[in-house]
């Protein structure tokens, strides 16, 4: 595992947090991998204090956990927990799309173009960022700040599971066709259709991603047996 050094500045906590979050999402810090404050501080070229604060935040977010005899490790992905989170996301996505449709929010079509371009490449981080940007735009277009806050709270986990899947495969085909259909329904002011498409989109993603995680768990158990 090798992380890029962080440029010199006065406040490092947010930057260290984001760097570690990206590393966990991209699999550079793998599930079960031991994390040490000293090693990270040296790799990132920062003092131990901001690393300690960032590690506390990541542990609070459920991305790191204590392991008996090993200290702090990257938390394993739990398919059941991820499935539950996707159920909540489906409801919020549907509500956000319906509200955005009520005033025919003009969400930029460039988000679809950027997403298709990212999906055609091999940069996992770019794919995740494009997907996140699309859904965040709908949350913001809903006009309800509580949707934005609550939805984005769990996106650190969605980013991570997407990263785990995309590292092993090209991902689910047709995802940006689904996004385009949702956006069209919003632009047309068809709230029922936008909500239905959004909830279905989350359900299909849940089935695909959770299924992939369960398969990976079974493969690991066979190897360890």
Tab-separated table of C-alpha atoms in Angstrom:
chain	number	residue	atom	x	y	z
A	1	UNK	CA	0.000	0.000	0.000
A	2	UNK	CA	1.413	3.371	-1.032
A	3	UNK	CA	-0.253	6.768	-0.635
A	4	UNK	CA	0.712	10.084	-2.230
A	5	UNK	CA	2.143	12.747	0.061
A	6	UNK	CA	-0.139	15.659	0.947
A	7	UNK	CA	1.141	19.146	-0.016
A	8	UNK	CA	2.196	21.399	2.860
A	9	UNK	CA	-0.596	23.477	4.434
A	10	UNK	CA	-1.858	24.533	7.869
A	11	UNK	CA	-5.009	22.399	8.316
A	12	UNK	CA	-4.632	18.802	7.217
A	13	UNK	CA	-7.511	16.925	8.827
A	14	UNK	CA	-10.010	17.244	5.945
A	15	UNK	CA	-7.320	16.449	3.384
A	16	UNK	CA	-6.103	13.395	5.312
A	17	UNK	CA	-9.690	12.207	5.765
A	18	UNK	CA	-10.460	12.558	2.040
A	19	UNK	CA	-7.198	10.859	1.041
A	20	UNK	CA	-7.896	7.884	3.289
A	21	UNK	CA	-11.548	7.725	2.220
A	22	UNK	CA	-10.482	7.617	-1.442
A	23	UNK	CA	-7.881	4.940	-0.637
A	24	UNK	CA	-10.478	2.783	1.125
A	25	UNK	CA	-13.013	3.267	-1.693
A	26	UNK	CA	-10.432	2.382	-4.344
A	27	UNK	CA	-9.182	-0.655	-2.428
A	28	UNK	CA	-5.691	0.742	-1.798
A	29	UNK	CA	-6.550	0.205	1.848
A	30	UNK	CA	-8.211	-3.204	1.728
A	31	UNK	CA	-10.807	-4.641	4.126
A	32	UNK	CA	-9.036	-6.082	7.172
A	33	UNK	CA	-5.821	-4.149	6.530
A	34	UNK	CA	-4.178	-2.845	9.694
A	35	UNK	CA	-3.911	0.928	10.004
A	36	UNK	CA	-1.188	2.640	12.036
A	37	UNK	CA	-1.066	6.325	12.794
A	38	UNK	CA	2.713	6.494	12.481
A	39	UNK	CA	2.846	4.792	9.081
A	40	UNK	CA	0.141	7.011	7.616
A	41	UNK	CA	1.736	10.183	8.966
A	42	UNK	CA	5.033	9.212	7.335
A	43	UNK	CA	3.473	8.280	4.000
A	44	UNK	CA	1.333	11.415	3.817
A	45	UNK	CA	4.137	13.650	5.088
A	46	UNK	CA	2.036	15.178	7.873
A	47	UNK	CA	2.161	15.160	11.669
A	48	UNK	CA	0.383	12.467	13.694
A	49	UNK	CA	-2.296	14.815	15.065
A	50	UNK	CA	-4.364	15.309	11.862
A	51	UNK	CA	-4.012	11.604	11.075
A	52	UNK	CA	-5.368	10.713	14.514
A	53	UNK	CA	-8.358	13.044	14.046
A	54	UNK	CA	-9.049	11.689	10.553
A	55	UNK	CA	-8.875	8.105	11.840
A	56	UNK	CA	-11.391	8.954	14.571
A	57	UNK	CA	-13.783	10.342	11.946
A	58	UNK	CA	-13.384	7.281	9.729
A	59	UNK	CA	-14.029	5.000	12.695
A	60	UNK	CA	-17.141	7.020	13.581
A	61	UNK	CA	-18.322	6.646	9.972
A	62	UNK	CA	-17.926	2.882	10.215
A	63	UNK	CA	-15.046	2.600	7.756
A	64	UNK	CA	-12.503	1.575	10.395
A	65	UNK	CA	-12.948	-0.738	13.375
A	66	UNK	CA	-11.009	-2.174	16.293
A	67	UNK	CA	-9.725	-5.715	15.818
A	68	UNK	CA	-8.621	-7.768	18.862
A	69	UNK	CA	-4.851	-7.843	19.019
A	70	UNK	CA	-4.431	-5.851	15.813
A	71	UNK	CA	-5.591	-2.364	16.658
A	72	UNK	CA	-7.393	-0.365	13.995
A	73	UNK	CA	-8.254	-2.072	10.694
A	74	UNK	CA	-10.298	-1.247	7.602
A	75	UNK	CA	-13.837	-2.492	8.223
A	76	UNK	CA	-15.112	-5.329	6.070
A	77	UNK	CA	-18.046	-4.708	3.753
A	78	UNK	CA	-21.210	-6.206	5.217
A	79	UNK	CA	-23.684	-7.223	2.463
A	80	UNK	CA	-26.679	-7.117	4.819
A	81	UNK	CA	-25.828	-3.630	6.047
A	82	UNK	CA	-25.201	-2.392	2.513
A	83	UNK	CA	-28.551	-3.844	1.433
A	84	UNK	CA	-30.320	-1.947	4.202
A	85	UNK	CA	-28.593	1.281	3.238
A	86	UNK	CA	-29.680	0.849	-0.381
A	87	UNK	CA	-33.286	0.395	0.728
A	88	UNK	CA	-33.120	3.765	2.483
A	89	UNK	CA	-31.382	5.301	-0.503
A	90	UNK	CA	-34.122	4.078	-2.845
A	91	UNK	CA	-36.769	5.900	-0.805
A	92	UNK	CA	-34.737	9.120	-0.635
A	93	UNK	CA	-33.838	8.970	-4.338
A	94	UNK	CA	-37.496	8.565	-5.270
A	95	UNK	CA	-38.556	11.485	-3.071
A	96	UNK	CA	-35.770	13.714	-4.410
A	97	UNK	CA	-36.668	12.899	-8.023
A	98	UNK	CA	-40.356	13.569	-7.402
A	99	UNK	CA	-39.639	16.950	-5.791
A	100	UNK	CA	-37.168	17.903	-8.533
A	101	UNK	CA	-39.814	16.988	-11.120
A	102	UNK	CA	-42.406	19.193	-9.435
A	103	UNK	CA	-40.562	22.272	-10.676
A	104	UNK	CA	-38.972	20.588	-13.719
A	105	UNK	CA	-35.469	21.214	-12.384
A	106	UNK	CA	-32.944	21.764	-15.157
A	107	UNK	CA	-30.212	19.379	-14.120
A	108	UNK	CA	-27.318	19.633	-16.620
A	109	UNK	CA	-27.242	16.957	-19.307
A	110	UNK	CA	-23.460	17.282	-19.169
A	111	UNK	CA	-23.577	15.015	-16.093
A	112	UNK	CA	-24.781	12.177	-18.323
A	113	UNK	CA	-22.065	12.850	-20.903
A	114	UNK	CA	-19.388	12.920	-18.185
A	115	UNK	CA	-20.722	9.688	-16.718
A	116	UNK	CA	-20.720	7.866	-20.044
A	117	UNK	CA	-17.163	9.045	-20.675
A	118	UNK	CA	-16.016	7.815	-17.257
A	119	UNK	CA	-17.788	4.476	-17.724
A	120	UNK	CA	-15.967	3.961	-21.020
A	121	UNK	CA	-12.596	4.258	-19.275
A	122	UNK	CA	-10.772	2.340	-16.552
A	123	UNK	CA	-10.484	4.998	-13.846
A	124	UNK	CA	-12.573	3.639	-10.960
A	125	UNK	CA	-12.390	6.901	-9.019
A	126	UNK	CA	-13.713	8.836	-12.039
A	127	UNK	CA	-16.641	6.410	-12.384
A	128	UNK	CA	-17.529	6.791	-8.702
A	129	UNK	CA	-17.217	10.587	-8.824
A	130	UNK	CA	-19.479	10.811	-11.882
A	131	UNK	CA	-22.135	8.631	-10.261
A	132	UNK	CA	-21.975	10.612	-7.027
A	133	UNK	CA	-22.215	13.936	-8.866
A	134	UNK	CA	-25.317	12.813	-10.776
A	135	UNK	CA	-27.260	11.738	-7.709
A	136	UNK	CA	-26.116	14.709	-5.631
A	137	UNK	CA	-27.434	17.024	-8.353
A	138	UNK	CA	-30.891	15.459	-7.996
A	139	UNK	CA	-30.781	15.726	-4.207
A	140	UNK	CA	-29.907	19.409	-4.495
A	141	UNK	CA	-32.554	19.976	-7.191
A	142	UNK	CA	-35.205	18.621	-4.800
A	143	UNK	CA	-34.996	21.895	-2.896
A	144	UNK	CA	-35.020	20.016	0.422
A	145	UNK	CA	-31.692	20.411	2.265
A	146	UNK	CA	-32.526	17.546	4.628
A	147	UNK	CA	-32.577	15.143	1.674
A	148	UNK	CA	-29.118	16.318	0.654
A	149	UNK	CA	-27.730	15.946	4.183
A	150	UNK	CA	-29.258	12.537	4.873
A	151	UNK	CA	-28.558	11.049	1.446
A	152	UNK	CA	-24.925	12.158	1.269
A	153	UNK	CA	-24.290	10.898	4.816
A	154	UNK	CA	-24.363	7.323	3.513
A	155	UNK	CA	-22.623	7.900	0.191
A	156	UNK	CA	-19.250	7.141	1.753
A	157	UNK	CA	-20.478	3.547	2.000
A	158	UNK	CA	-21.979	3.533	-1.514
A	159	UNK	CA	-18.693	4.851	-2.915
A	160	UNK	CA	-16.871	2.054	-1.191
A	161	UNK	CA	-19.087	-0.776	-2.409
A	162	UNK	CA	-19.042	0.632	-5.952
A	163	UNK	CA	-15.260	0.747	-5.773
A	164	UNK	CA	-15.068	-2.860	-4.593
A	165	UNK	CA	-17.209	-4.034	-7.489
A	166	UNK	CA	-15.607	-1.861	-10.166
A	167	UNK	CA	-12.132	-3.112	-9.222
A	168	UNK	CA	-13.181	-6.611	-10.294
A	169	UNK	CA	-15.524	-5.936	-13.185
A	170	UNK	CA	-16.635	-3.259	-15.631
A	171	UNK	CA	-19.693	-2.648	-13.489
A	172	UNK	CA	-23.386	-2.890	-14.267
A	173	UNK	CA	-24.136	-2.164	-17.927
A	174	UNK	CA	-26.843	0.344	-18.765
A	175	UNK	CA	-26.422	2.430	-15.611
A	176	UNK	CA	-26.117	5.699	-17.534
A	177	UNK	CA	-29.104	4.812	-19.718
A	178	UNK	CA	-31.070	4.539	-16.463
A	179	UNK	CA	-29.666	7.878	-15.306
A	180	UNK	CA	-30.645	9.503	-18.590
A	181	UNK	CA	-34.209	8.176	-18.294
A	182	UNK	CA	-34.510	9.555	-14.752
A	183	UNK	CA	-33.225	12.942	-15.868
A	184	UNK	CA	-35.662	13.083	-18.783
A	185	UNK	CA	-38.598	12.344	-16.483
A	186	UNK	CA	-37.470	15.148	-14.162
A	187	UNK	CA	-37.074	17.603	-17.040
A	188	UNK	CA	-40.540	16.599	-18.317
A	189	UNK	CA	-42.065	17.169	-14.883
A	190	UNK	CA	-43.284	13.572	-14.620
A	191	UNK	CA	-42.885	13.012	-10.879
A	192	UNK	CA	-44.456	9.555	-10.772
A	193	UNK	CA	-42.176	8.231	-13.486
A	194	UNK	CA	-39.071	9.920	-12.078
A	195	UNK	CA	-39.756	8.472	-8.629
A	196	UNK	CA	-40.470	4.980	-9.962
A	197	UNK	CA	-37.355	4.966	-12.138
A	198	UNK	CA	-35.197	6.228	-9.261
A	199	UNK	CA	-36.429	3.614	-6.808
A	200	UNK	CA	-36.051	0.858	-9.388
A	201	UNK	CA	-32.537	2.094	-10.186
A	202	UNK	CA	-31.557	1.799	-6.504
A	203	UNK	CA	-33.197	-1.627	-6.199
A	204	UNK	CA	-31.345	-3.004	-9.222
A	205	UNK	CA	-28.068	-1.555	-7.941
A	206	UNK	CA	-28.701	-3.115	-4.531
A	207	UNK	CA	-29.355	-6.542	-6.028
A	208	UNK	CA	-26.278	-6.393	-8.242
A	209	UNK	CA	-23.823	-4.952	-5.719
A	210	UNK	CA	-24.976	-6.964	-2.704
A	211	UNK	CA	-24.966	-10.104	-4.838
A	212	UNK	CA	-21.401	-9.360	-5.855
A	213	UNK	CA	-20.334	-8.865	-2.221
A	214	UNK	CA	-21.984	-12.123	-1.157
A	215	UNK	CA	-20.235	-13.989	-3.954
A	216	UNK	CA	-16.895	-12.475	-2.936
A	217	UNK	CA	-17.495	-13.534	0.686
A	218	UNK	CA	-18.247	-17.097	-0.401
A	219	UNK	CA	-15.088	-17.240	-2.511
A	220	UNK	CA	-13.005	-15.965	0.416
A	221	UNK	CA	-14.519	-18.526	2.782
A	222	UNK	CA	-13.666	-21.336	0.339
A	223	UNK	CA	-10.070	-20.123	0.099
A	224	UNK	CA	-9.713	-19.904	3.894
A	225	UNK	CA	-11.341	-23.331	4.513
